[in-house]
PDB file of C-alpha atoms in Angstrom:
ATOM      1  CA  UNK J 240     -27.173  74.545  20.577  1.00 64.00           C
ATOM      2  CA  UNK J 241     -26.271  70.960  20.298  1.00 66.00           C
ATOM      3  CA  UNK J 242     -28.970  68.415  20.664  1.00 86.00           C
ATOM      4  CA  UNK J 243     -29.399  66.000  23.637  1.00 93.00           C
ATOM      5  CA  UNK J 244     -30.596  62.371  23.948  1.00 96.00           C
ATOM      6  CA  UNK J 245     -30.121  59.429  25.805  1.00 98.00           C
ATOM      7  CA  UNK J 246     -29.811  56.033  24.947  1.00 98.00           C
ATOM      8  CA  UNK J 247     -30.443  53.110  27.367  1.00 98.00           C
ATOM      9  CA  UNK J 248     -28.695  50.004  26.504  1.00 98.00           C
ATOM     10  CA  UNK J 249     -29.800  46.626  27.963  1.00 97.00           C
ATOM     11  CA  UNK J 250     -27.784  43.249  28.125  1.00 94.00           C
ATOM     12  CA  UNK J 251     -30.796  40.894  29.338  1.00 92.00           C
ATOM     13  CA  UNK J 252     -31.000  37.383  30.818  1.00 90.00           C
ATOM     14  CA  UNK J 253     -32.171  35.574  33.554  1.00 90.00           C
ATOM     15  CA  UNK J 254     -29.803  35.533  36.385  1.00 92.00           C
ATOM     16  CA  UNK J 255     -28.082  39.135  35.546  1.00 93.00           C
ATOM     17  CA  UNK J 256     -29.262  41.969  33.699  1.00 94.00           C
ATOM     18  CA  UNK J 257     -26.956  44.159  32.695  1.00 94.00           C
ATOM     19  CA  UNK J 258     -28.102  48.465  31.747  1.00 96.00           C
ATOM     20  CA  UNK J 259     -26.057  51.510  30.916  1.00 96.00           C
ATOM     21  CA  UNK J 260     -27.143  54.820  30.275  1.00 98.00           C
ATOM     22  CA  UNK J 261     -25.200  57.442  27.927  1.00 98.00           C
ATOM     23  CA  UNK J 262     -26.190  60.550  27.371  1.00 97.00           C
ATOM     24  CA  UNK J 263     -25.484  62.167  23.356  1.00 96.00           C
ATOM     25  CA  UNK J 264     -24.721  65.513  23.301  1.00 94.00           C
ATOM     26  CA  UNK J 265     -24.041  66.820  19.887  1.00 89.00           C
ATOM     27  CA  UNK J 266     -21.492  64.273  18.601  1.00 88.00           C
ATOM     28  CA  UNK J 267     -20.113  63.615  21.718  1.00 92.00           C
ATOM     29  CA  UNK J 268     -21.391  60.809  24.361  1.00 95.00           C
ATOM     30  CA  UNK J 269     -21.427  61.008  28.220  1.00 96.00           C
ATOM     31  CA  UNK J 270     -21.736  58.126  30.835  1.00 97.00           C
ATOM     32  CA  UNK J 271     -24.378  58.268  32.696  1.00 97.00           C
ATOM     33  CA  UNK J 272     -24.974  55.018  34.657  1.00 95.00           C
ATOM     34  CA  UNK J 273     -24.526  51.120  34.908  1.00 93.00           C
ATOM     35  CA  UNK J 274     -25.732  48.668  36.431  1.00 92.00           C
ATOM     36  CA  UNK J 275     -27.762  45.512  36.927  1.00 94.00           C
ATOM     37  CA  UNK J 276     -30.114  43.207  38.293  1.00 95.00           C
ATOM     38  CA  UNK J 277     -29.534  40.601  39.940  1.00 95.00           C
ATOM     39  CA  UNK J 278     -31.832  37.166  39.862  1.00 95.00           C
ATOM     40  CA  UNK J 279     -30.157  34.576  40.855  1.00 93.00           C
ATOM     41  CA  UNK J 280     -31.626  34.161  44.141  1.00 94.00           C
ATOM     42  CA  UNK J 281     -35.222  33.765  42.434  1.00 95.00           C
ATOM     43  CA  UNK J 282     -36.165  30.019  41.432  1.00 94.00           C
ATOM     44  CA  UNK J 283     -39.448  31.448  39.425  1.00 95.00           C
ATOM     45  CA  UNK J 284     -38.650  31.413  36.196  1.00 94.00           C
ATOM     46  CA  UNK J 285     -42.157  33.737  35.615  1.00 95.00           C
ATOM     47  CA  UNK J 286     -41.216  36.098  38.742  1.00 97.00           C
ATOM     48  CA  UNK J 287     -37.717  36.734  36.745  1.00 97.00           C
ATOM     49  CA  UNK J 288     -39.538  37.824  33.769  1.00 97.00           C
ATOM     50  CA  UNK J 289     -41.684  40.149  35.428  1.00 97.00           C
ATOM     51  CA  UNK J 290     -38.825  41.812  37.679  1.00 97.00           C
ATOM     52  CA  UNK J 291     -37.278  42.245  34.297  1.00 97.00           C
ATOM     53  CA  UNK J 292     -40.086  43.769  32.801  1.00 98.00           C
ATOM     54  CA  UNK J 293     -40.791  46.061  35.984  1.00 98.00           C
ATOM     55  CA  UNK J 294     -37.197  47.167  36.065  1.00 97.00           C
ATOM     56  CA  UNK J 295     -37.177  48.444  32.748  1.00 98.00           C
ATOM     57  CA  UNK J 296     -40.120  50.297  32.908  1.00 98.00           C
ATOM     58  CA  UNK J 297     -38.888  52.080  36.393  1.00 98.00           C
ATOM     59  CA  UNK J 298     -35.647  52.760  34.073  1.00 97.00           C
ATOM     60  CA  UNK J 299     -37.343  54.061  31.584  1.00 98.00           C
ATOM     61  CA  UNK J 300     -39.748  56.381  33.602  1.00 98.00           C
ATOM     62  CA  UNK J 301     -36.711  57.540  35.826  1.00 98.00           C
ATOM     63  CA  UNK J 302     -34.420  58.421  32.778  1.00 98.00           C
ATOM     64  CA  UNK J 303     -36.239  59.325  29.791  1.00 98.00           C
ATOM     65  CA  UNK J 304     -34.319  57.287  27.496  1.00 98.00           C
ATOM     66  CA  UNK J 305     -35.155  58.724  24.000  1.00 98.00           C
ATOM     67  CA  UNK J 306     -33.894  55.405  22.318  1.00 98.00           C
ATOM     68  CA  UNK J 307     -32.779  52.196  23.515  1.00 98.00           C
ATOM     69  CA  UNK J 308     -30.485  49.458  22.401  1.00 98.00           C
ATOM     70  CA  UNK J 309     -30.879  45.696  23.512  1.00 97.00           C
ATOM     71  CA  UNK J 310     -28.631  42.869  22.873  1.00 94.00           C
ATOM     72  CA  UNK J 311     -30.198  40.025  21.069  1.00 90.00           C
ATOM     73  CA  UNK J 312     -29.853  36.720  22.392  1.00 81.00           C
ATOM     74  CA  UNK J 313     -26.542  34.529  21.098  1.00 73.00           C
ATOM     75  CA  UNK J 314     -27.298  31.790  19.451  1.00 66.00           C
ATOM     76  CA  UNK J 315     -25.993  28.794  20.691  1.00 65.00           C
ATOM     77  CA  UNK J 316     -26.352  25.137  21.517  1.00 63.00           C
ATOM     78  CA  UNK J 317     -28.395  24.673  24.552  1.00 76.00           C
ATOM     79  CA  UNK J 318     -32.388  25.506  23.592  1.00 80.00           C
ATOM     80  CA  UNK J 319     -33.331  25.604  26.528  1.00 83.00           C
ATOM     81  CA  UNK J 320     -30.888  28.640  27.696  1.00 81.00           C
ATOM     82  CA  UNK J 321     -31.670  30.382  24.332  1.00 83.00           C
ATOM     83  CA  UNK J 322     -35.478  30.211  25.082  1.00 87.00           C
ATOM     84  CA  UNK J 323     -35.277  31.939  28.308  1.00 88.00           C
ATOM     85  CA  UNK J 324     -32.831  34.712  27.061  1.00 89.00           C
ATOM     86  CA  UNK J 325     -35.374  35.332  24.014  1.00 91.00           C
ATOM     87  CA  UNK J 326     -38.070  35.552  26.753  1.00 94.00           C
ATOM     88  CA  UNK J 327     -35.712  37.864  28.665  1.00 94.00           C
ATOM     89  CA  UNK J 328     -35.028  39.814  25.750  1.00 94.00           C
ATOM     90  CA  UNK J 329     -39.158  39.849  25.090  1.00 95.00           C
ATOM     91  CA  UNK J 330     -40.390  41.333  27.794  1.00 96.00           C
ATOM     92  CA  UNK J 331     -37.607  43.887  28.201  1.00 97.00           C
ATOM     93  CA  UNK J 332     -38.685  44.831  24.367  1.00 96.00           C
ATOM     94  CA  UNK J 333     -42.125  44.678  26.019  1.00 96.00           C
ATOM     95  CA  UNK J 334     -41.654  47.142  28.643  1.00 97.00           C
ATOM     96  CA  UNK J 335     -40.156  49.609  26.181  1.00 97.00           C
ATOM     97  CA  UNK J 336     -42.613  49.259  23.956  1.00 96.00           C
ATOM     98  CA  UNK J 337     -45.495  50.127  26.370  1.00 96.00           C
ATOM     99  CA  UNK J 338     -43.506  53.145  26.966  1.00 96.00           C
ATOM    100  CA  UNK J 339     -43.549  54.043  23.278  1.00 95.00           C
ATOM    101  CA  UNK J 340     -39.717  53.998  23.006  1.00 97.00           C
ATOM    102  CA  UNK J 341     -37.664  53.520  20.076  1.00 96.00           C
ATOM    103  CA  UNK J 342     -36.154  50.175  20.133  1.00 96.00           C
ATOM    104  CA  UNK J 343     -32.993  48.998  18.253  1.00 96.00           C
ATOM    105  CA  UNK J 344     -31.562  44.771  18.333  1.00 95.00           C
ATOM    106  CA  UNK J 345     -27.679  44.205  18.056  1.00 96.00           C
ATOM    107  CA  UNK J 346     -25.721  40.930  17.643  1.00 94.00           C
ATOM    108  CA  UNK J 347     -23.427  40.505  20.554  1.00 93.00           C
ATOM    109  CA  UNK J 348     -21.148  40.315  17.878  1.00 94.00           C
ATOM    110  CA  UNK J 349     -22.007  43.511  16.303  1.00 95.00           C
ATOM    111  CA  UNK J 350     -21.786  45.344  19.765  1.00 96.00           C
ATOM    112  CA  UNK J 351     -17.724  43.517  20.268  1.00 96.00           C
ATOM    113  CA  UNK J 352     -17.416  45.172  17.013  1.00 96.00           C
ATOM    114  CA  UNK J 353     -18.507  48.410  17.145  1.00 95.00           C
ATOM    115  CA  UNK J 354     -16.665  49.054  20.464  1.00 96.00           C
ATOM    116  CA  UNK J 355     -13.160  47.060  19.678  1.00 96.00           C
ATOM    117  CA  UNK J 356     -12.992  46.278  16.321  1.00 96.00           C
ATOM    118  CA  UNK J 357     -13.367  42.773  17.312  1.00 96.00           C
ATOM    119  CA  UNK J 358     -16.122  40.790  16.616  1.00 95.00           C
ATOM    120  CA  UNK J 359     -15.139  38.059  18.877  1.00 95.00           C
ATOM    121  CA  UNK J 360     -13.658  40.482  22.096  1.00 96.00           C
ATOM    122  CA  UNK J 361     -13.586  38.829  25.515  1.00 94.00           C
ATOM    123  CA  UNK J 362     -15.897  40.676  27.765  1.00 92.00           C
ATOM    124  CA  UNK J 363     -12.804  42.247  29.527  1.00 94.00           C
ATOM    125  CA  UNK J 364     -11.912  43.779  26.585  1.00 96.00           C
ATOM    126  CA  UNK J 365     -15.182  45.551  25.896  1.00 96.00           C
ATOM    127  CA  UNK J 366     -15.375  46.598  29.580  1.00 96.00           C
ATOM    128  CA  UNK J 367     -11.720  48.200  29.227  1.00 95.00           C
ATOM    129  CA  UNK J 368     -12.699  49.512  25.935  1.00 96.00           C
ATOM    130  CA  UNK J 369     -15.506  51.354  27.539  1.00 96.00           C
ATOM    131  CA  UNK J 370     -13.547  52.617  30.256  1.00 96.00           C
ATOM    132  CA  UNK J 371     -11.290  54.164  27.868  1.00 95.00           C
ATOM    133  CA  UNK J 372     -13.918  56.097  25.283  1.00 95.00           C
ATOM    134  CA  UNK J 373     -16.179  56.549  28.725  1.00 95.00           C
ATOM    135  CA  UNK J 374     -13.336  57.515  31.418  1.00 94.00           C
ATOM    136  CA  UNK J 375     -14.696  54.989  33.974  1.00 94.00           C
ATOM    137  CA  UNK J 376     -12.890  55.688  37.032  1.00 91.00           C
ATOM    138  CA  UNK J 377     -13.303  52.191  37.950  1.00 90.00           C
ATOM    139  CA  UNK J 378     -14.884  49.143  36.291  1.00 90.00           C
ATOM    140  CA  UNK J 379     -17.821  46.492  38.433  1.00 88.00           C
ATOM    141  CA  UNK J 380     -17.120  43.289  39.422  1.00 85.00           C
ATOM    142  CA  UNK J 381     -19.535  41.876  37.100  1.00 84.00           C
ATOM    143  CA  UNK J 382     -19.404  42.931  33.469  1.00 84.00           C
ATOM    144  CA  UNK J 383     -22.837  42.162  32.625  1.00 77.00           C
ATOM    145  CA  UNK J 384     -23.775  45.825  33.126  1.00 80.00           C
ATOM    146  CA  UNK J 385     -20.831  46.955  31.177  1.00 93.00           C
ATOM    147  CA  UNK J 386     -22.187  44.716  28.242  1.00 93.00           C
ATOM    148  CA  UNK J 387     -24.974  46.931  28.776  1.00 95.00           C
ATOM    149  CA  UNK J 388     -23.608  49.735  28.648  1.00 96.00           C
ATOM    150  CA  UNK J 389     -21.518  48.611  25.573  1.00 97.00           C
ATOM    151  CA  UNK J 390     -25.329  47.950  23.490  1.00 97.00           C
ATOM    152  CA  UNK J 391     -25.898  51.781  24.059  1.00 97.00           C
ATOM    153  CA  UNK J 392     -22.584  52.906  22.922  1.00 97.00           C
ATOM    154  CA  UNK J 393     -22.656  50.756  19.693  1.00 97.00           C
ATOM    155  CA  UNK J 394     -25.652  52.105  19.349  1.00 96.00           C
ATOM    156  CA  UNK J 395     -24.188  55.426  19.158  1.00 96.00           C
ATOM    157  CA  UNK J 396     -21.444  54.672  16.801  1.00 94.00           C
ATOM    158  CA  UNK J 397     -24.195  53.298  14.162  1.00 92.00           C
ATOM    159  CA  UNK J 398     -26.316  56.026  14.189  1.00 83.00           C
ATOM    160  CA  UNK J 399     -26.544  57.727  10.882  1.00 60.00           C
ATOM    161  CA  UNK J 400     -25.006  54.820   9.100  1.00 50.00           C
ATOM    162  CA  UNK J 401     -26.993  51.457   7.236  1.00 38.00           C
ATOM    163  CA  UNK J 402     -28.899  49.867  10.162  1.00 43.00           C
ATOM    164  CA  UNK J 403     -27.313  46.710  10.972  1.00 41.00           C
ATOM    165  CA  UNK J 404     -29.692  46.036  13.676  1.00 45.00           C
ATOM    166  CA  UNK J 405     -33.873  45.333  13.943  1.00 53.00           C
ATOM    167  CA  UNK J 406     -35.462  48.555  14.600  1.00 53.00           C
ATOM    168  CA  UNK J 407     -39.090  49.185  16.667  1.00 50.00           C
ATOM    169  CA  UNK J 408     -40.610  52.324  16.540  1.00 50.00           C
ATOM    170  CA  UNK J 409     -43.359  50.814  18.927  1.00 49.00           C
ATOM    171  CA  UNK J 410     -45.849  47.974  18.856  1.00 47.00           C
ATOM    172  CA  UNK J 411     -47.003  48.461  15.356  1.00 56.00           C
ATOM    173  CA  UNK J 412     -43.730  48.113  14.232  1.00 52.00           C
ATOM    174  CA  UNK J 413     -43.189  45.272  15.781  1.00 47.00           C
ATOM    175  CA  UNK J 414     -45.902  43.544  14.558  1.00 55.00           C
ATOM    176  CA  UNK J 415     -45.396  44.406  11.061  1.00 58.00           C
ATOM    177  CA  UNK J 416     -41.514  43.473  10.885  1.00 55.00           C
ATOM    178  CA  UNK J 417     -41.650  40.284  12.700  1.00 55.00           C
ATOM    179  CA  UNK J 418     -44.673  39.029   9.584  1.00 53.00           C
ATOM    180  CA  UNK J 419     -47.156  38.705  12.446  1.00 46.00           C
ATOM    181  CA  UNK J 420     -49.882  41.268  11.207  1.00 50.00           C
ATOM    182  CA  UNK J 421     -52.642  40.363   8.343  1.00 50.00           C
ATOM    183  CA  UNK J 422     -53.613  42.929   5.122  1.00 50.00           C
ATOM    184  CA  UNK J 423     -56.299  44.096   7.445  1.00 53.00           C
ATOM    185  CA  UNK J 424     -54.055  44.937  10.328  1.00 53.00           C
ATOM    186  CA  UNK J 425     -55.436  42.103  12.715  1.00 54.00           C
ATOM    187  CA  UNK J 426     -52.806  39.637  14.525  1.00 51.00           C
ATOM    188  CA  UNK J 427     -52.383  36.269  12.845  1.00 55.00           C
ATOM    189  CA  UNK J 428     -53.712  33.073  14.095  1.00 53.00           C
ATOM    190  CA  UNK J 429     -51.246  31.343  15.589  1.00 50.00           C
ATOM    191  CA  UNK J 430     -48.486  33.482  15.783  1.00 48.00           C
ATOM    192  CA  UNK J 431     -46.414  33.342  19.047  1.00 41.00           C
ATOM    193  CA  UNK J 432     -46.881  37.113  20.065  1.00 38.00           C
ATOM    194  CA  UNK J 433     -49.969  37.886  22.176  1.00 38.00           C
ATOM    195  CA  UNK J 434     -51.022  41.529  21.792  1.00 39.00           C
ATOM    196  CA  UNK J 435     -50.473  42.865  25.084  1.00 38.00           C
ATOM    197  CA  UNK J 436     -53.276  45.337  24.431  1.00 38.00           C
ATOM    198  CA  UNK J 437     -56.367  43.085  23.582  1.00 40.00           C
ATOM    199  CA  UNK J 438     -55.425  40.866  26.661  1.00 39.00           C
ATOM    200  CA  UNK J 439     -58.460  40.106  28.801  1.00 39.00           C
ATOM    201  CA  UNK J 440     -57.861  39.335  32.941  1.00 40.00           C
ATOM    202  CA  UNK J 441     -58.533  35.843  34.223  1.00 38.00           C
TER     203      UNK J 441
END
């Protein structure tokens, strides 16, 4: 009997973000859902990281997702846009590691590879791409949920091969890859990541 998993793929930001579900079966993949969140219409910059963080969790507890893939933030010009993408990205990586789920970064480069053969694909491209390997009757108006989608099918097409991506197993592994844990397993001073766990209420 072949084995079955699914893999949750997340495009995040904060105005859209973009999800896709495939389920693996065997060596075969399955659509199972896109979509996406919209957040334009919230002016809270804080309120836009929680509804992230929120949604993902409901994703996760609704689906099962026994991996997921995440698109790490492009690195560009403007700081300030690439700081609230990485905090986008953060608490999405947050949610799935309170759920204990297997986490795996991309480039958005990597991902327009993996599905085209291009590293630098338009987004159209991608979303036609998927449409093709996924037999999308139809494709959505925005194709920030299809860039979802495409971080959980790249993830698919790398799996058994070198990683090419950061991999979490959960918080530990976090901790230890991103140099923010001492010999004795305590957080360093200092370090930018708070450990969710040891957080007291105001």
């Amino acid at each position: 009997m072949a084995t079955e998993k699914i893999i949750l793929g997340i495009d995040p930001g904060t105005t859209i973000m973009g999800f896709g579900l495939i389920k693996v079966v065997g060596k075969k993949m399955e659509f199972m859902q896109l979509n996406e969140l919209q957040l334009k219409k919230y002016d809270d910059h804080y309120l836009k990281l929680k509804l992230i963080f929120e949604r993902t969790v409901e994703l996760i507890d609704t689906h099962h997702p026994d991996e997921i893939a995440i698109e790490a933030p492009f690195f560009g010009k403007n700081v300030q846009s690439m700081l609230k993408l990485g905090r986008a990205q953060g608490v999405a990586m947050a949610a799935g590691l309170s759920r204990e789920v297997p986490i795996t970064e991309y480039s958005p480069k990597k991902i327009k590879m993996a599905i085209t053969g291009n590293g630098n694909a338009t987004k159209e491209q991608v979303a036609k791409m998927l449409q093709s390997l996924l037999d999308l009757k139809e494709l959505p108006k925005n194709l920030d949920s299809t860039d979802g989608l495409a971080a959980a099918v790249c993830h698919f097409y790398n799996q058994g091969r070198v990683q090419i991506g950061k991999s979490y197993t959960g918080w530990a592994s976090f901790v230890k890859q991103n140099s923010l844990q001492t010999s004795k397993g305590g957080l360093k001073k200092n370090n930018p990541i708070v450990d969710l766990r040891k957080k007291k209420k105001l």
